mmCIF file of C-alpha atoms in Angstrom:
data_model
loop_
_atom_site.group_PDB
_atom_site.id
_atom_site.type_symbol
_atom_site.label_atom_id
_atom_site.label_comp_id
_atom_site.label_asym_id
_atom_site.label_seq_id
_atom_site.Cartn_x
_atom_site.Cartn_y
_atom_site.Cartn_z
ATOM 1 C CA UNK S 91 106.827 119.564 171.689
ATOM 2 C CA UNK S 92 103.425 119.432 170.051
ATOM 3 C CA UNK S 93 100.933 122.132 171.020
ATOM 4 C CA UNK S 94 97.190 122.259 170.596
ATOM 5 C CA UNK S 95 95.063 119.405 169.297
ATOM 6 C CA UNK S 96 95.886 117.317 166.244
ATOM 7 C CA UNK S 97 93.376 115.140 164.408
ATOM 8 C CA UNK S 98 94.686 112.647 161.853
ATOM 9 C CA UNK S 99 91.931 111.313 159.603
ATOM 10 C CA UNK S 100 91.285 108.931 156.735
ATOM 11 C CA UNK S 101 88.192 107.848 154.857
ATOM 12 C CA UNK S 102 87.210 104.660 153.057
ATOM 13 C CA UNK S 103 84.851 104.867 150.126
ATOM 14 C CA UNK S 104 82.902 102.816 147.612
ATOM 15 C CA UNK S 105 81.474 103.889 144.254
ATOM 16 C CA UNK S 106 78.323 106.010 144.523
ATOM 17 C CA UNK S 107 76.243 103.765 142.285
ATOM 18 C CA UNK S 108 73.122 105.892 142.758
ATOM 19 C CA UNK S 109 74.759 108.953 141.200
ATOM 20 C CA UNK S 110 76.670 106.862 138.662
ATOM 21 C CA UNK S 111 73.452 105.252 137.465
ATOM 22 C CA UNK S 112 71.805 108.661 137.082
ATOM 23 C CA UNK S 113 74.722 110.408 135.376
ATOM 24 C CA UNK S 114 75.519 107.602 132.922
ATOM 25 C CA UNK S 115 71.910 106.443 132.367
ATOM 26 C CA UNK S 116 72.492 102.966 133.793
ATOM 27 C CA UNK S 117 69.128 102.427 135.467
ATOM 28 C CA UNK S 118 68.633 98.910 134.056
ATOM 29 C CA UNK S 119 71.972 97.517 135.301
ATOM 30 C CA UNK S 120 72.764 95.710 138.543
ATOM 31 C CA UNK S 121 74.879 97.537 141.124
ATOM 32 C CA UNK S 122 77.911 95.421 140.218
ATOM 33 C CA UNK S 123 77.507 96.227 136.524
ATOM 34 C CA UNK S 124 77.019 99.927 137.322
ATOM 35 C CA UNK S 125 80.436 99.912 139.029
ATOM 36 C CA UNK S 126 82.006 98.175 136.010
ATOM 37 C CA UNK S 127 80.475 100.789 133.722
ATOM 38 C CA UNK S 128 81.638 103.652 135.949
ATOM 39 C CA UNK S 129 85.191 102.319 135.880
ATOM 40 C CA UNK S 130 85.053 101.874 132.113
ATOM 41 C CA UNK S 131 83.827 105.457 131.738
ATOM 42 C CA UNK S 132 86.752 106.631 133.881
ATOM 43 C CA UNK S 133 89.305 104.831 131.698
ATOM 44 C CA UNK S 134 87.606 106.274 128.627
ATOM 45 C CA UNK S 135 87.938 109.784 130.057
ATOM 46 C CA UNK S 136 91.474 109.607 131.503
ATOM 47 C CA UNK S 137 93.063 107.049 129.223
ATOM 48 C CA UNK S 138 95.049 105.495 132.066
ATOM 49 C CA UNK S 139 93.051 104.774 135.255
ATOM 50 C CA UNK S 140 89.740 103.239 136.297
ATOM 51 C CA UNK S 141 89.851 104.974 139.690
ATOM 52 C CA UNK S 142 86.533 106.756 139.924
ATOM 53 C CA UNK S 143 86.546 110.560 140.310
ATOM 54 C CA UNK S 144 86.037 111.972 143.844
ATOM 55 C CA UNK S 145 82.501 113.245 143.217
ATOM 56 C CA UNK S 146 81.332 109.685 142.512
ATOM 57 C CA UNK S 147 82.468 108.116 145.787
ATOM 58 C CA UNK S 148 80.402 107.348 148.886
ATOM 59 C CA UNK S 149 81.977 107.304 152.367
ATOM 60 C CA UNK S 150 81.601 104.089 154.367
ATOM 61 C CA UNK S 151 84.160 104.750 157.125
ATOM 62 C CA UNK S 152 85.971 107.685 158.719
ATOM 63 C CA UNK S 153 88.743 106.864 161.186
ATOM 64 C CA UNK S 154 90.612 109.399 163.298
ATOM 65 C CA UNK S 155 93.444 109.724 165.799
ATOM 66 C CA UNK S 156 93.233 112.610 168.248
ATOM 67 C CA UNK S 157 96.386 113.873 169.943
ATOM 68 C CA UNK S 158 95.942 116.440 172.688
ATOM 69 C CA UNK S 159 98.276 117.872 175.282
ATOM 70 C CA UNK S 160 97.645 114.972 177.649
ATOM 71 C CA UNK S 161 96.133 112.146 175.627
ATOM 72 C CA UNK S 162 96.093 110.092 172.423
ATOM 73 C CA UNK S 163 93.139 108.113 171.059
ATOM 74 C CA UNK S 164 92.328 106.323 167.806
ATOM 75 C CA UNK S 165 88.872 105.167 166.701
ATOM 76 C CA UNK S 166 86.397 104.961 163.850
ATOM 77 C CA UNK S 167 83.575 107.472 163.925
ATOM 78 C CA UNK S 168 80.096 106.154 164.646
ATOM 79 C CA UNK S 169 79.276 102.450 164.452
ATOM 80 C CA UNK S 170 79.074 99.863 161.700
ATOM 81 C CA UNK S 171 75.381 100.792 161.420
ATOM 82 C CA UNK S 172 75.997 104.552 161.031
ATOM 83 C CA UNK S 173 74.973 105.993 157.684
ATOM 84 C CA UNK S 174 77.134 108.360 155.663
ATOM 85 C CA UNK S 175 75.384 111.530 156.830
ATOM 86 C CA UNK S 176 75.936 110.638 160.490
ATOM 87 C CA UNK S 177 79.643 110.012 159.850
ATOM 88 C CA UNK S 178 79.993 113.433 158.241
ATOM 89 C CA UNK S 179 78.058 115.241 160.968
ATOM 90 C CA UNK S 180 80.170 113.643 163.694
ATOM 91 C CA UNK S 181 83.401 114.438 161.828
ATOM 92 C CA UNK S 182 82.544 118.125 161.586
ATOM 93 C CA UNK S 183 81.293 118.221 165.173
ATOM 94 C CA UNK S 184 84.733 116.972 166.253
ATOM 95 C CA UNK S 185 86.436 119.764 164.309
ATOM 96 C CA UNK S 186 84.223 122.348 165.967
ATOM 97 C CA UNK S 187 84.719 120.871 169.454
ATOM 98 C CA UNK S 188 88.499 120.418 169.404
ATOM 99 C CA UNK S 189 89.480 122.998 166.731
ATOM 100 C CA UNK S 190 92.443 120.791 165.791
ATOM 101 C CA UNK S 191 95.114 120.886 163.175
ATOM 102 C CA UNK S 192 93.980 118.124 160.820
ATOM 103 C CA UNK S 193 96.489 115.781 159.191
ATOM 104 C CA UNK S 194 95.979 113.473 156.230
ATOM 105 C CA UNK S 195 97.751 111.572 153.485
ATOM 106 C CA UNK S 196 96.428 112.804 150.132
ATOM 107 C CA UNK S 197 93.573 114.523 151.937
ATOM 108 C CA UNK S 198 93.744 117.639 149.817
ATOM 109 C CA UNK S 199 93.377 115.758 146.531
ATOM 110 C CA UNK S 200 90.958 113.025 147.605
ATOM 111 C CA UNK S 201 89.566 112.803 151.169
ATOM 112 C CA UNK S 202 88.457 116.416 151.523
ATOM 113 C CA UNK S 203 86.954 116.706 148.009
ATOM 114 C CA UNK S 204 84.940 113.540 148.692
ATOM 115 C CA UNK S 205 83.857 114.935 152.070
ATOM 116 C CA UNK S 206 82.839 118.176 150.350
ATOM 117 C CA UNK S 207 80.775 116.477 147.649
ATOM 118 C CA UNK S 208 79.067 114.124 150.111
ATOM 119 C CA UNK S 209 78.313 117.031 152.467
ATOM 120 C CA UNK S 210 76.745 118.809 149.501
ATOM 121 C CA UNK S 211 74.716 115.685 148.717
ATOM 122 C CA UNK S 212 73.410 115.329 152.286
ATOM 123 C CA UNK S 213 73.178 119.048 153.121
ATOM 124 C CA UNK S 214 75.590 118.763 156.065
ATOM 125 C CA UNK S 215 76.189 122.205 157.598
ATOM 126 C CA UNK S 216 79.744 122.931 158.846
ATOM 127 C CA UNK S 217 80.409 126.704 159.044
ATOM 128 C CA UNK S 218 83.461 126.259 161.304
ATOM 129 C CA UNK S 219 85.183 124.033 158.748
ATOM 130 C CA UNK S 220 84.388 126.317 155.801
ATOM 131 C CA UNK S 221 85.446 129.504 157.610
ATOM 132 C CA UNK S 222 88.145 131.449 155.741
ATOM 133 C CA UNK S 223 87.996 134.535 157.952
ATOM 134 C CA UNK S 224 84.359 135.618 157.936
ATOM 135 C CA UNK S 225 83.738 134.092 161.410
ATOM 136 C CA UNK S 226 87.218 134.058 162.961
ATOM 137 C CA UNK S 227 89.609 136.609 161.519
ATOM 138 C CA UNK S 228 92.742 134.464 161.995
ATOM 139 C CA UNK S 229 91.209 131.802 159.708
ATOM 140 C CA UNK S 230 91.797 134.178 156.827
ATOM 141 C CA UNK S 231 95.491 133.343 157.003
ATOM 142 C CA UNK S 232 95.288 129.756 158.293
ATOM 143 C CA UNK S 233 92.223 127.669 157.442
ATOM 144 C CA UNK S 234 91.260 124.110 156.514
ATOM 145 C CA UNK S 235 90.598 124.854 152.852
ATOM 146 C CA UNK S 236 93.700 126.565 151.456
ATOM 147 C CA UNK S 237 96.431 124.300 150.124
ATOM 148 C CA UNK S 238 99.424 126.156 151.552
ATOM 149 C CA UNK S 239 98.017 126.806 155.021
ATOM 150 C CA UNK S 240 98.884 124.654 158.035
ATOM 151 C CA UNK S 241 95.516 124.102 159.714
ATOM 152 C CA UNK S 242 95.303 121.103 157.398
ATOM 153 C CA UNK S 243 98.598 119.293 156.788
ATOM 154 C CA UNK S 244 98.428 116.926 153.830
ATOM 155 C CA UNK S 245 101.635 115.018 154.515
ATOM 156 C CA UNK S 246 101.853 113.573 151.029
ATOM 157 C CA UNK S 247 101.607 117.039 149.513
ATOM 158 C CA UNK S 248 103.917 118.746 152.017
ATOM 159 C CA UNK S 249 106.663 116.106 151.827
ATOM 160 C CA UNK S 250 106.542 116.326 148.030
ATOM 161 C CA UNK S 251 107.162 120.094 148.322
ATOM 162 C CA UNK S 252 103.674 120.581 146.797
ATOM 163 C CA UNK S 253 104.893 119.050 143.533
ATOM 164 C CA UNK S 254 102.323 116.558 142.241
ATOM 165 C CA UNK S 255 104.897 114.516 140.353
ATOM 166 C CA UNK S 256 106.719 113.843 143.639
ATOM 167 C CA UNK S 257 103.681 112.398 145.436
ATOM 168 C CA UNK S 258 104.239 108.991 147.048
ATOM 169 C CA UNK S 259 101.818 106.274 148.261
ATOM 170 C CA UNK S 260 101.271 105.973 152.001
ATOM 171 C CA UNK S 261 102.140 102.272 152.122
ATOM 172 C CA UNK S 262 105.494 102.832 150.385
ATOM 173 C CA UNK S 263 106.569 105.620 152.736
ATOM 174 C CA UNK S 264 105.336 103.598 155.713
ATOM 175 C CA UNK S 265 107.389 100.581 154.577
ATOM 176 C CA UNK S 266 110.409 102.796 153.945
ATOM 177 C CA UNK S 267 110.231 103.952 157.574
ATOM 178 C CA UNK S 268 109.760 100.459 159.011
ATOM 179 C CA UNK S 269 106.055 100.909 159.737
ATOM 180 C CA UNK S 270 103.591 98.042 159.239
ATOM 181 C CA UNK S 271 101.987 99.738 156.228
ATOM 182 C CA UNK S 272 98.868 98.132 154.765
ATOM 183 C CA UNK S 273 97.312 95.477 156.982
ATOM 184 C CA UNK S 274 95.175 92.694 155.513
ATOM 185 C CA UNK S 275 93.425 94.900 152.967
ATOM 186 C CA UNK S 276 94.098 97.580 150.377
ATOM 187 C CA UNK S 277 91.968 100.335 148.942
ATOM 188 C CA UNK S 278 91.040 98.172 145.966
ATOM 189 C CA UNK S 279 89.581 95.549 148.348
ATOM 190 C CA UNK S 280 87.129 97.913 150.054
ATOM 191 C CA UNK S 281 84.351 97.516 147.486
ATOM 192 C CA UNK S 282 84.384 93.712 147.790
ATOM 193 C CA UNK S 283 84.516 93.949 151.590
ATOM 194 C CA UNK S 284 81.555 96.340 151.506
ATOM 195 C CA UNK S 285 79.607 93.957 149.288
ATOM 196 C CA UNK S 286 80.309 91.231 151.849
ATOM 197 C CA UNK S 287 79.125 93.537 154.682
ATOM 198 C CA UNK S 288 82.558 93.499 156.301
ATOM 199 C CA UNK S 289 82.330 96.994 157.801
ATOM 200 C CA UNK S 290 84.493 95.933 160.733
ATOM 201 C CA UNK S 291 87.301 94.918 158.387
ATOM 202 C CA UNK S 292 86.994 98.215 156.496
ATOM 203 C CA UNK S 293 87.063 100.247 159.712
ATOM 204 C CA UNK S 294 90.081 98.297 160.998
ATOM 205 C CA UNK S 295 91.889 98.890 157.705
ATOM 206 C CA UNK S 296 91.066 102.601 157.885
ATOM 207 C CA UNK S 297 92.438 102.790 161.444
ATOM 208 C CA UNK S 298 95.695 101.195 160.273
ATOM 209 C CA UNK S 299 96.066 103.902 157.634
ATOM 210 C CA UNK S 300 95.408 106.535 160.290
ATOM 211 C CA UNK S 301 98.058 105.025 162.554
ATOM 212 C CA UNK S 302 100.608 104.915 159.736
ATOM 213 C CA UNK S 303 99.817 108.545 158.959
ATOM 214 C CA UNK S 304 100.042 109.620 162.591
ATOM 215 C CA UNK S 305 103.441 108.011 163.133
ATOM 216 C CA UNK S 306 104.758 109.544 159.914
ATOM 217 C CA UNK S 307 103.396 112.858 161.184
ATOM 218 C CA UNK S 308 105.432 112.508 164.397
ATOM 219 C CA UNK S 309 108.577 112.051 162.332
ATOM 220 C CA UNK S 310 107.555 115.021 160.195
ATOM 221 C CA UNK S 311 107.275 117.150 163.311
ATOM 222 C CA UNK S 312 110.664 115.823 164.388
ATOM 223 C CA UNK S 313 112.392 116.955 161.185
ATOM 224 C CA UNK S 314 110.638 120.327 161.469
ATOM 225 C CA UNK S 315 112.218 120.767 164.900
ATOM 226 C CA UNK S 316 108.859 120.733 166.689
ATOM 227 C CA UNK S 317 109.367 117.393 168.443
ATOM 228 C CA UNK S 318 112.605 116.561 170.250
ATOM 229 C CA UNK S 319 113.788 113.191 171.558
ATOM 230 C CA UNK S 320 112.042 113.252 174.934
ATOM 231 C CA UNK S 321 108.799 114.580 173.485
ATOM 232 C CA UNK S 322 108.852 112.042 170.657
ATOM 233 C CA UNK S 323 109.420 109.207 173.116
ATOM 234 C CA UNK S 324 106.472 110.423 175.168
ATOM 235 C CA UNK S 325 104.188 110.510 172.130
ATOM 236 C CA UNK S 326 105.244 106.993 171.112
ATOM 237 C CA UNK S 327 104.489 105.768 174.633
ATOM 238 C CA UNK S 328 100.998 107.267 174.330
ATOM 239 C CA UNK S 329 100.464 105.304 171.131
ATOM 240 C CA UNK S 330 101.462 102.078 172.894
ATOM 241 C CA UNK S 331 99.184 102.888 175.836
ATOM 242 C CA UNK S 332 96.222 103.427 173.508
ATOM 243 C CA UNK S 333 96.881 100.156 171.652
ATOM 244 C CA UNK S 334 97.050 98.268 174.946
ATOM 245 C CA UNK S 335 93.966 100.025 176.319
ATOM 246 C CA UNK S 336 91.842 99.349 173.277
ATOM 247 C CA UNK S 337 93.147 95.767 172.874
ATOM 248 C CA UNK S 338 93.036 96.270 169.116
ATOM 249 C CA UNK S 339 94.754 93.333 167.455
ATOM 250 C CA UNK S 340 94.924 94.989 164.042
ATOM 251 C CA UNK S 341 97.145 97.725 165.532
ATOM 252 C CA UNK S 342 99.451 95.439 167.527
ATOM 253 C CA UNK S 343 102.366 95.694 165.078
ATOM 254 C CA UNK S 344 102.515 99.444 165.628
ATOM 255 C CA UNK S 345 103.466 98.848 169.251
ATOM 256 C CA UNK S 346 106.607 97.017 168.069
ATOM 257 C CA UNK S 347 107.437 99.911 165.763
ATOM 258 C CA UNK S 348 107.227 102.374 168.655
ATOM 259 C CA UNK S 349 109.774 100.310 170.609
ATOM 260 C CA UNK S 350 112.164 99.855 167.695
ATOM 261 C CA UNK S 351 112.068 103.543 166.741
ATOM 262 C CA UNK S 352 112.892 104.675 170.258
ATOM 263 C CA UNK S 353 115.791 102.215 170.354
ATOM 264 C CA UNK S 354 117.022 103.422 166.972
#
């Protein structure tokens, strides 16, 4: 069975046009043209992708799922009106309060670097998160920062045996396992949704990614021998209870998955 607290998280981002304009001397361009220029600069640098580097992203949503000994909850931090600094402060406050194992998909290569850079930008203080043994001695051997420690489990990295060439997209693994996968939006749609002020849609999309990640995590714990049939069934029931409690339509398909997996 699972022990302790587990926090699955995901972030949604848009290009940081303020920094992009400064770095690339684009002060006379519109925000839309700044983004086009930033993407062009990225292709010029990498030769193969226009996906902007982590230090030039701005966080617009952080969604989490918290599993404890007796409960399961999923939500997006703050409100649609919360600014980026508030989202970061609340995220780190949750880590300090619950001291969880954190779980992500590609968190080590993207989510956490973005969180680090944006914390640097806003001056967000989080000594508990950054501790590698100077506050709590056991964090020297198991902390949030080190790649091969287990206080942060990047499922994409761990399942690929920490081999970058074996990394797989979340939506493909979710589909492979019969999960709903992406729901109504993809990462490439977030910028347009943000321009249209659709923060609710972005937060719902982020929560779907968190739910996919959490249910993959349960199966990961199953293959590790940490979650047996009865315990797994209990955790899946908690997911269904949370979906029904929250009356969240964008997560409804996950309830069907929970039933079909238990039957299988």
